[in-house]
Amino acid sequence: MANTETALKEALASIEGATGAALVDYTTGMALGTIGGSKGFDLNVAAAGNTDVIRAKMRTMEHLGLKGEIEDILITLTDQYHLIRLLSGRSGNGLFLYLVLDSQRANLAMARHQLRKIEQTLEV
């Protein structure tokens, strides 16, 4: 089992095109850990903002009566992909992994697969 720091380091090292990663509590908007990012891209601000995305989607699902669970959310920008993966299981309740990818270097299918593997080893 991996702790937060180890899991985030693995995400950045093993996922082609990854430029930043965070573990976030979407009930508070607080990042529990971050790695990467840049001077012009604050992962803490992005983490807090993406909690609103999750909350909005959950409200919409509730209004529609949808019973499924969100696995992940993908946001595509002109030069980046932002992948939000909600953690499942008791220990992951209210948490998500957030991954920023360079769209020119990333393989989305492989990134999703690798992030799922990292989630399975993460111990919070």
CSV table of C-alpha atoms in Angstrom, one decimal:
chain,number,residue,atom,x,y,z
A,1,MET,CA,0.0,0.0,0.0
A,2,ALA,CA,1.2,3.5,-0.9
A,3,ASN,CA,0.8,6.7,1.1
A,4,THR,CA,-0.3,9.9,-0.5
A,5,GLU,CA,3.2,11.2,-1.3
A,6,THR,CA,4.3,7.9,-2.8
A,7,ALA,CA,1.1,7.6,-4.9
A,8,LEU,CA,1.5,11.1,-6.3
A,9,LYS,CA,5.1,10.6,-7.1
A,10,GLU,CA,4.2,7.4,-8.9
A,11,ALA,CA,1.5,9.2,-10.9
A,12,LEU,CA,4.0,11.8,-12.1
A,13,ALA,CA,6.7,9.3,-12.9
A,14,SER,CA,4.7,6.5,-14.5
A,15,ILE,CA,2.0,8.4,-16.5
A,16,GLU,CA,3.3,9.7,-19.8
A,17,GLY,CA,2.7,13.5,-20.1
A,18,ALA,CA,1.7,14.0,-16.4
A,19,THR,CA,2.7,17.5,-15.3
A,20,GLY,CA,0.9,17.6,-11.9
A,21,ALA,CA,-1.1,15.5,-9.5
A,22,ALA,CA,-3.0,16.0,-6.3
A,23,LEU,CA,-5.1,14.1,-3.8
A,24,VAL,CA,-8.1,16.3,-2.9
A,25,ASP,CA,-10.9,16.2,-0.3
A,26,TYR,CA,-14.0,17.4,-2.2
A,27,THR,CA,-16.0,18.1,0.9
A,28,THR,CA,-13.6,20.9,1.9
A,29,GLY,CA,-11.8,21.7,-1.4
A,30,MET,CA,-8.4,21.1,0.4
A,31,ALA,CA,-5.5,19.4,-1.3
A,32,LEU,CA,-4.1,16.7,1.0
A,33,GLY,CA,-1.0,16.4,-1.2
A,34,THR,CA,0.3,17.9,-4.5
A,35,ILE,CA,3.2,17.3,-6.8
A,36,GLY,CA,4.3,19.1,-9.9
A,37,GLY,CA,2.4,22.0,-11.4
A,38,SER,CA,4.3,25.2,-12.3
A,39,LYS,CA,4.6,28.9,-11.4
A,40,GLY,CA,1.6,29.7,-13.6
A,41,PHE,CA,-0.4,26.7,-12.5
A,42,ASP,CA,-1.3,26.4,-8.8
A,43,LEU,CA,-2.5,22.9,-8.1
A,44,ASN,CA,-4.1,24.0,-4.8
A,45,VAL,CA,-6.3,26.5,-6.7
A,46,ALA,CA,-7.1,23.9,-9.3
A,47,ALA,CA,-7.9,21.3,-6.7
A,48,ALA,CA,-10.4,23.7,-4.9
A,49,GLY,CA,-12.0,24.7,-8.2
A,50,ASN,CA,-12.5,21.1,-9.3
A,51,THR,CA,-14.4,20.3,-6.1
A,52,ASP,CA,-17.2,22.6,-7.6
A,53,VAL,CA,-17.1,20.4,-10.8
A,54,ILE,CA,-17.7,17.3,-8.7
A,55,ARG,CA,-20.4,18.8,-6.5
A,56,ALA,CA,-22.3,20.1,-9.6
A,57,LYS,CA,-22.2,16.7,-11.3
A,58,MET,CA,-23.4,15.0,-8.2
A,59,ARG,CA,-26.3,17.4,-7.8
A,60,THR,CA,-27.2,16.9,-11.4
A,61,MET,CA,-27.1,13.1,-11.1
A,62,GLU,CA,-29.3,13.4,-8.0
A,63,HIS,CA,-31.9,15.6,-9.8
A,64,LEU,CA,-32.0,13.1,-12.7
A,65,GLY,CA,-32.3,10.2,-10.3
A,66,LEU,CA,-29.2,8.5,-11.6
A,67,LYS,CA,-27.9,5.8,-9.3
A,68,GLY,CA,-24.5,5.1,-10.8
A,69,GLU,CA,-21.3,6.4,-9.4
A,70,ILE,CA,-18.8,8.8,-11.0
A,71,GLU,CA,-15.6,7.0,-12.0
A,72,ASP,CA,-13.8,9.9,-13.5
A,73,ILE,CA,-14.3,13.2,-15.2
A,74,LEU,CA,-12.2,14.4,-18.1
A,75,ILE,CA,-11.8,18.1,-19.0
A,76,THR,CA,-10.0,18.7,-22.3
A,77,LEU,CA,-8.3,22.0,-22.9
A,78,THR,CA,-6.4,23.0,-26.1
A,79,ASP,CA,-3.0,21.9,-24.6
A,80,GLN,CA,-3.9,20.0,-21.4
A,81,TYR,CA,-6.1,17.2,-20.2
A,82,HIS,CA,-7.4,17.3,-16.6
A,83,LEU,CA,-8.5,14.0,-15.2
A,84,ILE,CA,-10.5,13.8,-12.0
A,85,ARG,CA,-10.8,10.3,-10.5
A,86,LEU,CA,-13.1,9.8,-7.5
A,87,LEU,CA,-11.7,7.3,-5.0
A,88,SER,CA,-14.0,4.4,-4.2
A,89,GLY,CA,-14.2,2.4,-1.0
A,90,ARG,CA,-14.5,3.4,2.6
A,91,SER,CA,-11.1,5.1,2.9
A,92,GLY,CA,-11.6,7.1,-0.3
A,93,ASN,CA,-15.0,8.5,0.5
A,94,GLY,CA,-15.0,12.2,-0.3
A,95,LEU,CA,-11.6,12.1,-2.0
A,96,PHE,CA,-10.4,12.4,-5.6
A,97,LEU,CA,-7.1,12.1,-7.5
A,98,TYR,CA,-6.5,15.0,-9.9
A,99,LEU,CA,-4.1,14.6,-12.7
A,100,VAL,CA,-2.9,17.3,-15.2
A,101,LEU,CA,-1.5,16.0,-18.5
A,102,ASP,CA,0.2,17.6,-21.5
A,103,SER,CA,-2.2,16.7,-24.3
A,104,GLN,CA,0.7,16.4,-26.8
A,105,ARG,CA,2.4,13.7,-24.9
A,106,ALA,CA,-0.4,11.9,-23.0
A,107,ASN,CA,-2.3,8.7,-23.9
A,108,LEU,CA,-5.6,9.1,-22.1
A,109,ALA,CA,-6.5,5.4,-22.1
A,110,MET,CA,-3.2,4.6,-20.5
A,111,ALA,CA,-3.4,7.5,-18.0
A,112,ARG,CA,-6.9,6.3,-16.9
A,113,HIS,CA,-5.6,2.8,-16.5
A,114,GLN,CA,-2.5,3.8,-14.5
A,115,LEU,CA,-4.5,6.2,-12.3
A,116,ARG,CA,-6.9,3.4,-11.5
A,117,LYS,CA,-3.9,1.2,-10.5
A,118,ILE,CA,-2.5,3.9,-8.3
A,119,GLU,CA,-5.9,4.4,-6.6
A,120,GLN,CA,-6.0,0.7,-5.8
A,121,THR,CA,-2.7,0.9,-3.9
A,122,LEU,CA,-3.4,4.2,-2.2
A,123,GLU,CA,-3.9,4.0,1.6
A,124,VAL,CA,-5.4,7.1,3.1
